[in-house]
XYZ file of C-alpha atoms in Angstrom:
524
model
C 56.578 -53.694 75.698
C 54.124 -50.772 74.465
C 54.537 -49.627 70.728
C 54.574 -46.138 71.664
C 58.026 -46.965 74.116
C 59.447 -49.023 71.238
C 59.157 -45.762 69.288
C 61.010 -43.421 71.544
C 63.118 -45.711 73.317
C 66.440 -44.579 72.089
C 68.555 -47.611 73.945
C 66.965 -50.279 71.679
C 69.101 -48.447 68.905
C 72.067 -47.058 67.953
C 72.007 -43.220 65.942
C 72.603 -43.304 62.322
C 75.765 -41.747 63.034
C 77.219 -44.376 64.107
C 76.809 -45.479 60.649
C 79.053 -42.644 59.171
C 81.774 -43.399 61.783
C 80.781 -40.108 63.150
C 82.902 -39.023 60.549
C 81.979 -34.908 60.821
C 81.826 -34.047 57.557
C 80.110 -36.769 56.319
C 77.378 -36.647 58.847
C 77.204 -32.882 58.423
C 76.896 -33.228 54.437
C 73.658 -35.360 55.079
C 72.642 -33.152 58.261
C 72.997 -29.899 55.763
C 71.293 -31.488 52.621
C 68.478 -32.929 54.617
C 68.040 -29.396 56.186
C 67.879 -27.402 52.711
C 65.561 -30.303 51.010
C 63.132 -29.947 54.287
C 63.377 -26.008 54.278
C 62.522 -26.111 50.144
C 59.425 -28.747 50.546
C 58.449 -26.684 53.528
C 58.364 -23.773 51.222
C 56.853 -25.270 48.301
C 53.551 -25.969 49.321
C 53.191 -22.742 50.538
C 53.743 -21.205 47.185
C 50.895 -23.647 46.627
C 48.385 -22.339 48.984
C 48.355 -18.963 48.227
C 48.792 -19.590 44.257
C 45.331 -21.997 44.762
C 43.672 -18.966 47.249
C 44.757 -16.212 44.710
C 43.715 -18.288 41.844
C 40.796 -20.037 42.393
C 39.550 -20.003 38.772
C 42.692 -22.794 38.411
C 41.284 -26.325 37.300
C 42.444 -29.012 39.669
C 42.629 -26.871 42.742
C 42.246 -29.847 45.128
C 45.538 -31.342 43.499
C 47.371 -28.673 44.372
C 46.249 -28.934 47.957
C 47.466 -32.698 47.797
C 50.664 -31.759 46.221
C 51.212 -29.454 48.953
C 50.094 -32.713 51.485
C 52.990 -34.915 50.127
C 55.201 -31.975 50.028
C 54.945 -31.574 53.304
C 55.385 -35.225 54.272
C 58.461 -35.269 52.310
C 60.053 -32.596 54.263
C 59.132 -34.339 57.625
C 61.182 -37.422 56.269
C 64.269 -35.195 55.909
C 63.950 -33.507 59.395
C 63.477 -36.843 60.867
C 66.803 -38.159 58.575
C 68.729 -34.968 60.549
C 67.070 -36.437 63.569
C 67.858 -39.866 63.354
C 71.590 -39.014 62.796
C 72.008 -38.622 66.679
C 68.628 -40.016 68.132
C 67.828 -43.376 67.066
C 64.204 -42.854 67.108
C 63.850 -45.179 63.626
C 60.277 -46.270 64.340
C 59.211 -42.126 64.756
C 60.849 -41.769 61.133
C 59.410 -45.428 59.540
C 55.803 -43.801 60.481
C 56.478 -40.350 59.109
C 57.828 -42.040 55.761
C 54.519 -44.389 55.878
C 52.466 -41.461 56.031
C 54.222 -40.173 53.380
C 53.863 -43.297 51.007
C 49.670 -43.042 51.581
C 49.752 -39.455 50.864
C 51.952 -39.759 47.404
C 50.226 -42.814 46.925
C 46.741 -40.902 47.148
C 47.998 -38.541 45.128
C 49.597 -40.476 42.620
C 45.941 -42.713 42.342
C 44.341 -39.316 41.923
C 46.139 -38.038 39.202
C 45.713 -40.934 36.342
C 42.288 -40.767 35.946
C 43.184 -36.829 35.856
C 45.601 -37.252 33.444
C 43.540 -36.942 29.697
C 41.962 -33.769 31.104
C 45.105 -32.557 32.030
C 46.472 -32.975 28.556
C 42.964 -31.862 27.303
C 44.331 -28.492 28.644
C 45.571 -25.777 25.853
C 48.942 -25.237 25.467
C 50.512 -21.933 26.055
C 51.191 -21.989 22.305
C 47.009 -22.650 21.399
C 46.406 -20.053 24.499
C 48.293 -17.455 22.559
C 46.292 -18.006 19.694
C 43.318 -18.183 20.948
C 43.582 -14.986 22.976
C 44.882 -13.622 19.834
C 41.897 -14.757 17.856
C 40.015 -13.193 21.189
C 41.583 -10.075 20.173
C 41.081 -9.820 17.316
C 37.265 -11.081 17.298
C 37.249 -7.545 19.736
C 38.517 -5.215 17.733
C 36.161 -6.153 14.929
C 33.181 -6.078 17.121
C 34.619 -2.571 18.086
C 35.175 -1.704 14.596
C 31.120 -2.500 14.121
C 29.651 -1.141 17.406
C 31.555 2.006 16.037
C 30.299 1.404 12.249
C 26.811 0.712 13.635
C 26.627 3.900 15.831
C 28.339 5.843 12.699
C 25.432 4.346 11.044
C 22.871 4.877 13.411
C 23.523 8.442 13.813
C 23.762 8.835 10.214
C 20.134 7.520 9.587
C 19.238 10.154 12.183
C 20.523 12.819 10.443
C 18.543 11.616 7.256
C 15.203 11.092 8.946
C 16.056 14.502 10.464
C 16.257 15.681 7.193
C 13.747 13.747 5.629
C 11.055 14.530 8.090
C 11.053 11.001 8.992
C 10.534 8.622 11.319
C 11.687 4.851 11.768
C 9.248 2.019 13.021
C 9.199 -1.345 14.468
C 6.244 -3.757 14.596
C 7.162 -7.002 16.481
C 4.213 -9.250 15.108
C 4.270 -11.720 18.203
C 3.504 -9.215 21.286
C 2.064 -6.295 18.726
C 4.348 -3.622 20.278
C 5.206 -0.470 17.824
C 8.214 1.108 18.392
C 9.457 3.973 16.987
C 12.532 5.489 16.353
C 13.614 8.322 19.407
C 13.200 11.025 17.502
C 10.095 10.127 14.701
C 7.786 12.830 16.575
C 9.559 15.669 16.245
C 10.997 14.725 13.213
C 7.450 14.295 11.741
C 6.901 17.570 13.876
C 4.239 15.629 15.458
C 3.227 16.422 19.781
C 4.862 14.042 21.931
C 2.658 10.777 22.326
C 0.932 11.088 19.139
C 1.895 7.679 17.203
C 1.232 5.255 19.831
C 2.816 2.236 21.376
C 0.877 -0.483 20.024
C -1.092 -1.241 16.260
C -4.478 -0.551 17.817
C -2.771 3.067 19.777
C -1.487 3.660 16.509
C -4.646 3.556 14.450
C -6.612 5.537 17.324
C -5.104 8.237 16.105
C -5.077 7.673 11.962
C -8.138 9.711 10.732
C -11.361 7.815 10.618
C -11.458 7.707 7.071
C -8.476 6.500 6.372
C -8.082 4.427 9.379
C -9.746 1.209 7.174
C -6.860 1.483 4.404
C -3.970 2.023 6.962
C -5.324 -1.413 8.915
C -5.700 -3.267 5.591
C -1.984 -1.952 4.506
C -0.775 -3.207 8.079
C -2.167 -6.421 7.676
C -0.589 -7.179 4.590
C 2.257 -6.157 5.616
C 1.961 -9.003 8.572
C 1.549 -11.343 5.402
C 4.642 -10.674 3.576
C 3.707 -7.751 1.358
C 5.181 -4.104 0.994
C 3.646 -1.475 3.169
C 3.294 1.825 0.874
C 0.034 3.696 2.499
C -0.491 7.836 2.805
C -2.936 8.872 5.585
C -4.328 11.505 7.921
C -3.196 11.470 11.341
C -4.913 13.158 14.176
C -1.888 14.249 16.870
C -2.377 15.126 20.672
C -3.090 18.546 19.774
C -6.164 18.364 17.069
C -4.417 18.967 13.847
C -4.299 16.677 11.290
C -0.670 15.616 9.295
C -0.368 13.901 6.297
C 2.078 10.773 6.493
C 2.808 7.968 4.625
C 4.321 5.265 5.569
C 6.200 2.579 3.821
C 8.004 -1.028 5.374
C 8.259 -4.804 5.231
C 8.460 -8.143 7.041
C 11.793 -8.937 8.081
C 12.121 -12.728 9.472
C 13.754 -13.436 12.450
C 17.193 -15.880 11.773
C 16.962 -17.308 14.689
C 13.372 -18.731 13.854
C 11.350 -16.213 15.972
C 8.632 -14.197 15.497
C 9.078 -11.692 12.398
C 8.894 -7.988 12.581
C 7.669 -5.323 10.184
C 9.793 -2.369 9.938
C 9.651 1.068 7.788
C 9.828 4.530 7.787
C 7.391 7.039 7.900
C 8.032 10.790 6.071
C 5.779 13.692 6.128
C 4.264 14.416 3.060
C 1.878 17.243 4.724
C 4.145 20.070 2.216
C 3.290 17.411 -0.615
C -0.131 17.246 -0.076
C -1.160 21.068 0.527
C 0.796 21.730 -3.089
C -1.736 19.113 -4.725
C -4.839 20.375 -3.359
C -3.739 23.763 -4.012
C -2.800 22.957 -7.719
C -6.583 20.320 -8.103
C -8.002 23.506 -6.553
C -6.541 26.012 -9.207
C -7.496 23.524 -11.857
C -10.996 23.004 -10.661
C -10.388 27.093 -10.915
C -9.307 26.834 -14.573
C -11.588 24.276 -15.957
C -14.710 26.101 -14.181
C -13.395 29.277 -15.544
C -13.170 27.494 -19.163
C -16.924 25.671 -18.424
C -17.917 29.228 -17.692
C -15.675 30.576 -20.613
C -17.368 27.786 -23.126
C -20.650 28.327 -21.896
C -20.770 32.157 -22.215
C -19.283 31.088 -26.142
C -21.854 28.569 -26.302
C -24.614 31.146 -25.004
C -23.593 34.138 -27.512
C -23.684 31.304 -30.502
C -27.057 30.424 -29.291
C -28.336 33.898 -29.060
C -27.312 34.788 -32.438
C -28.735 31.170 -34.329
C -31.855 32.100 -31.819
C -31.927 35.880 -33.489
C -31.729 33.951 -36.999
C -34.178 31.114 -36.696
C -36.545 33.040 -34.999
C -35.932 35.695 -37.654
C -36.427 32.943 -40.360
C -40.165 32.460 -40.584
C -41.113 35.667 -39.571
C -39.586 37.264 -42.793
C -41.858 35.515 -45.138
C -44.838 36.338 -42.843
C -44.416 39.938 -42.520
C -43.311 40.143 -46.299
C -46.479 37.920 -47.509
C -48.755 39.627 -45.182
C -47.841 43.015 -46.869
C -48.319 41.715 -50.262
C -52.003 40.051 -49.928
C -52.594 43.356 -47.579
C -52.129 45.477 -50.660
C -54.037 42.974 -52.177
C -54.682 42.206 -56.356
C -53.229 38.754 -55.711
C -53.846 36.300 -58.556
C -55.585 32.895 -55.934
C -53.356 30.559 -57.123
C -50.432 33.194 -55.160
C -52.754 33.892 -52.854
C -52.960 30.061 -52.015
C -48.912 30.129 -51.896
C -48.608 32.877 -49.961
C -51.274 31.361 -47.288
C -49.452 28.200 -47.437
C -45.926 29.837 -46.884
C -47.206 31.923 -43.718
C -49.108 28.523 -42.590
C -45.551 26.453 -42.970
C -43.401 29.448 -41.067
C -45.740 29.949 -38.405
C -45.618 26.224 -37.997
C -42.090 26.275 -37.660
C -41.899 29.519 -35.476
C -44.355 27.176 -33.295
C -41.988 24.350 -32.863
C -39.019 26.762 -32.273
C -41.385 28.085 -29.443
C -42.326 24.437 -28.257
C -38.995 23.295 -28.037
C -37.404 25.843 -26.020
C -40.095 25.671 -23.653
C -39.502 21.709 -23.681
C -35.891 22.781 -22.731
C -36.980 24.497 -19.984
C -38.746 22.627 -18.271
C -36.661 20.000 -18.632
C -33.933 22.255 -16.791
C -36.430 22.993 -14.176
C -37.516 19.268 -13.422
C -40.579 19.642 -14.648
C -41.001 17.286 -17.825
C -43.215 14.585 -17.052
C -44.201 11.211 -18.648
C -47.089 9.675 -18.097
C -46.908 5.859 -19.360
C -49.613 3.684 -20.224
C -49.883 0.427 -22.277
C -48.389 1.574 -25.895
C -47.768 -0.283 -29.222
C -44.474 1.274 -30.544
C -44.932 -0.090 -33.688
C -47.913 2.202 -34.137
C -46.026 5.192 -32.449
C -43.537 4.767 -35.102
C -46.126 4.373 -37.997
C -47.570 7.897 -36.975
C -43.932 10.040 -36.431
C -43.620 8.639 -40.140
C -46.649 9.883 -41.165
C -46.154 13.375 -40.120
C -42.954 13.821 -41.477
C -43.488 11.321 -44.572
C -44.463 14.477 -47.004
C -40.874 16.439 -46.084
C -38.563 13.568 -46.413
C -40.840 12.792 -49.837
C -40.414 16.375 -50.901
C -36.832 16.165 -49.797
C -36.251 13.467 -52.752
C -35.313 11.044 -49.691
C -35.808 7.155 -49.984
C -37.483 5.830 -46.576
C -37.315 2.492 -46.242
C -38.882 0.803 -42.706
C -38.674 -2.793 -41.429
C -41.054 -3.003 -38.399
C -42.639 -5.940 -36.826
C -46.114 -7.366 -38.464
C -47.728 -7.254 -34.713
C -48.212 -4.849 -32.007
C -44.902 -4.026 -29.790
C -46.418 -3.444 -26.193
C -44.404 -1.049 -23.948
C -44.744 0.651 -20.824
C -44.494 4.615 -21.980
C -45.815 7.720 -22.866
C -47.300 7.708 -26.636
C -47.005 11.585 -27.461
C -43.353 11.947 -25.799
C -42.177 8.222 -27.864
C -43.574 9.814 -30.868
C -41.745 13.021 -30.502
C -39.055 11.058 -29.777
C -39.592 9.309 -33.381
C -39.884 12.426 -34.952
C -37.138 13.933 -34.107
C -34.697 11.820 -34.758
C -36.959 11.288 -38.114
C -36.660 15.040 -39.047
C -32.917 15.194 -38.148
C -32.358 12.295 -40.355
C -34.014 14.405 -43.320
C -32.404 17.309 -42.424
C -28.528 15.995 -43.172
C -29.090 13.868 -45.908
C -28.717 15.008 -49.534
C -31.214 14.388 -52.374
C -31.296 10.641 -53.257
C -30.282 9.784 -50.010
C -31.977 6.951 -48.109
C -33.139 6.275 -44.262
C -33.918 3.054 -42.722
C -36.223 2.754 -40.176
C -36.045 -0.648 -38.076
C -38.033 -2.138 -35.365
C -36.367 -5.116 -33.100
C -37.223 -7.069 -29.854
C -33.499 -8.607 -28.527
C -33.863 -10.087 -24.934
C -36.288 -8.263 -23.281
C -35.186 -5.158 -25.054
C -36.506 -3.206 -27.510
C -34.139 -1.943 -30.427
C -35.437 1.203 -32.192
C -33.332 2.265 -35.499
C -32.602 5.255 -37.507
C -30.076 5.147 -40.009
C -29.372 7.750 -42.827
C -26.813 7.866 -45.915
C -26.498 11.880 -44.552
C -23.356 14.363 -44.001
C -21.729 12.260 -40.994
C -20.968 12.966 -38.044
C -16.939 14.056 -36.768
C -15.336 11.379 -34.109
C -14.465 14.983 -32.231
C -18.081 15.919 -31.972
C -19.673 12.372 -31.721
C -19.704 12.161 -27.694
C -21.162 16.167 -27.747
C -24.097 15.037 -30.127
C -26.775 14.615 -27.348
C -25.967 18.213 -25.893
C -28.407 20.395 -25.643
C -27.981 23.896 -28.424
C -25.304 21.879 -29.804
C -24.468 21.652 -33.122
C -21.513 20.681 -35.513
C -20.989 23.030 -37.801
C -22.540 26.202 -37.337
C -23.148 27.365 -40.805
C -24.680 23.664 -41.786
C -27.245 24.857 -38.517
C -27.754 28.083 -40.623
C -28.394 26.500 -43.894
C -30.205 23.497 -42.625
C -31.923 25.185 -39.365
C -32.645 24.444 -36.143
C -30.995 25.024 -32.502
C -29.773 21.930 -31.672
C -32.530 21.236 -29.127
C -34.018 17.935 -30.814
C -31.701 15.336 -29.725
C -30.973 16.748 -26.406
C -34.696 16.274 -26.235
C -34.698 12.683 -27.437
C -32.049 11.736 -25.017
C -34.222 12.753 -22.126
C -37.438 11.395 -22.653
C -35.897 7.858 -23.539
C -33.986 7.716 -20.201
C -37.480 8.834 -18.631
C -38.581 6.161 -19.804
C -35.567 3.553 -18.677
C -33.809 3.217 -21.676
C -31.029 4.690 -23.729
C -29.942 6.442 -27.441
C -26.580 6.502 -28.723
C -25.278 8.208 -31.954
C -22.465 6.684 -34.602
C -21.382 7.319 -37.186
C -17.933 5.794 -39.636
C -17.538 9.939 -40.365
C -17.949 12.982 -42.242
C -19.986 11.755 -45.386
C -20.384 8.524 -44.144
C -23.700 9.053 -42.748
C -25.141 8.168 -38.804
C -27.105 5.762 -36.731
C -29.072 6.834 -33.742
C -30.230 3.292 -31.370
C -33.260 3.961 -28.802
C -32.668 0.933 -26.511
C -35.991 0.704 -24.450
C -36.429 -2.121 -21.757
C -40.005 -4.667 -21.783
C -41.329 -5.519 -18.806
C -42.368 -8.846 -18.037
C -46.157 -7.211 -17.843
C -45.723 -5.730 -20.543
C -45.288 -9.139 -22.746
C -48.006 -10.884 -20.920
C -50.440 -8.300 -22.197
């Protein structure tokens, strides 16, 4: 017989009512129940299908779909239980049950080895939490996206303020940003500061441009950025800026930045030139001040010293005019107009000396010289007035010639002067101390009194020319202050130097010529 007639052959069976006696409430109470159970599984996965379409973020969507499977099958089993109550069609409801037991058992198979990430999923309770935790991790982030804009416009308003600007320098791509509004805070043209380090110091002033790069660099290095500098803006002018920042690393281990601010210090600047200009003002104004003092001392200690020699000229030239002189006086008096006109002479020579030293003109001309005889002569020519002074001279010079390079007349003025200023400032039964030394190439000329001193105040001044440090000692003791302004000159002429000291008023002084030897010069 053919399976598919066994299954719908109702005479091989008898109806499952037969089973309840046909008793009708009985058979209706299973009819009825089967009914409702098929109408709810019928319904169920339904609720399934458009719960899995409306939701498809759910985990385990393809369970649900085989929930809704067996479900289904289910139901089937109940219609067919209804069915079989007055049909025996038993085989019809054996298959629908079998299908049922491989889609449960499918199911069923499925879900065990979904059953730890099933209980992997969060409770309601830990959802709550966590969505609380969610919220709350919001509100902060709210509370500092509203802090950091607070913030953000508040720096604004203080670079605003400021004149200032903020900048950026990401080290790794070299790109320089700057803060939106650092031009017109800076009151700078649009485009003016550049995108980029090398943009940027296109437009720093030439020469300042190798300071700003240096300060940039170091700043790449780790070290503070504080620089001021000239920047040239779209439109021509020039603004003074200064800029100050500092690496920041990156947490996240990535390239580091340099970031800073920049103010305008343009106001700044203007009010210190101004003020170095009004001092410049002032201290030319007391140069010119000083030197119009210094020019009206001079003229009157000119008047006098010029004055000086004449008087016992004229007054000696009247006498032996009238004549009846005695010889002896008329030796004196020849010897007293022979001594002033000498000294009116050197007054003479040394202002002209001064004057063409002024005017460029003083010349040496040097030639193969033994200093130690240069020295011998000054002291000869002044040996009578530091005798007649009541002066002790005492000289330590070398036994052999010391061969320079240098002009004989001008080193022996040089000698002399300092020779005669020596004798000049020291008392009776004071001594001087002339000393010759070769140190290293160098020559080491020495003249050192037991004299008045010299003030620390006026020590530095000493080499000036018509200067002198006490104006009455330059009336009592004569002279215009021209001789070591003299000195001074000639010895750098000639390469080397002179320097005064002196422990203080009544302490006497020291005046050093330091003269450099050529290797020539040794060899001959």
């Amino acid at each position: 017989m053919d399976i598919w007639q066994q299954l719908f052959e109702p005479s091989v069976f008898s109806p499952h009512g037969y089973c309840y006696l046909w008793n009708r409430p009985l058979v209706w109470l299973h009819a009825l129940s089967d009914g409702l159970i098929a109408l709810s599984y019928y319904s169920i996965p339904l609720v399934l299908i458009v719960l899995v379409r409306k939701r498809s973020d759910l985990p385990f969507g393809g369970v649900f779909l085989l929930f809704g499977a067996f479900i289904v099958s289910c139901g089937t089993t109940h219609v067919l239980e209804i069915w079989t109550l007055w049909h025996a069609d038993y085989w019809l409801s054996g298959l629908a049950k079998a299908v049922t037991a491989l889609i449960s058992l499918y199911t069923a198979l499925t879900l065990w080895p979904l059953l730890p990430q099933v209980l992997a999923l969060p409770s309601a309770a830990e959802l709550e939490a966590a969505n609380r935790s969610l919220q709350r991790e919001i509100a902060e982030r709210e509370r500092s996206e509203r802090a950091l804009a607070d913030g953000e416009a508040r720096l604004r308003l203080a670079l605003s303020a400021a004149q200032a600007g903020g900048w950026e320098w990401d080290l790794s791509s070299g790109r320089l940003a700057h803060s939106p509004d650092a031009e017109s805070n800076l009151g700078l043209p649009s485009n003016s500061l550049g995108d980029s380090r090398e943009a940027f110091l296109a437009q720093v002033d030439p020469e300042d441009r190798p300071g700003v790069a240096q300060a940039l660099a170091g700043a790449a290095l780790g070290n503070a950025c504080d620089v001021e500098y000239r920047l040239v803006a779209a439109d021509g002018a020039r603004h003074w800026l200064a800029s100050k920042g500092r690496v920041i690393p990156d947490p996240t281990g990535g390239s580091s930045r340099v970031v800073g601010i920049t103010l305008d210090i343009s106001d700044r600047k203007h009010a210190e030139e101004e003020r170095e200009r009004l001092q410049r003002e002032r201290a030319a104004r007391l140069d010119a001040e000083e030197a119009n003092r210094a020019k009206d001392e001079f003229l009157a200690i000119l008047s006098h010293e010029l004055r000086t020699p004449l008087n016992p000229i004229i007054g000696w030239t009247q006498i032996l005019r009238r004549g009846g002189l005695a010889p002896d006086k008329q030796q004196v008096a020849l010897e007293v107009i022979e001594r002033n006109a000498k000294l009116q002479n050197q007054l003479i020579s040394d202002l002209l000396e001064v004057n063409r030293i002024e005017q460029g003109k003083f010349h040496c001309t040097l030639q193969r010289t033994d200093l130690v005889s240069v020295v011998n002569a000054a002291i000869e020519a002044v040996y009578s007035l530091v005798e007649s002074a009541g002066i002790t001279l005492h000289t330590r010079l070398p036994d052999t010639p010391v061969w320079i390079w240098a002009d004989p007349t001008r080193m022996q003025q040089v000698v002399w002067n300092l020779l005669t200023n020596a004798t000049k400032f020291t008392p009776t039964g004071g001594q001087m101390d002339v000393t010759l030394d070769y140190r290293e190439k160098r020559v080491m000329l020495s003249v050192k009194d037991t004299g008045a001193g010299i003030t620390p105040e006026f020590l530095p001044h000493v080499f000036e020319r018509f200067r002198q440090a006490d104006s009455t000692t330059t009336r009592k003791q004569g002279g215009l202050g021209m001789g070591l302004f003299i000195v001074r000159h000639i010895v750098e002429l000639h390469g080397g130097t002179v320097r005064a000291e002196s422990a203080g008023v009544g302490r006497g002084a020291a005046f050093t010529v330091d003269l450099p030897v050529q290797i020539q010069d040794l060899e001959a």
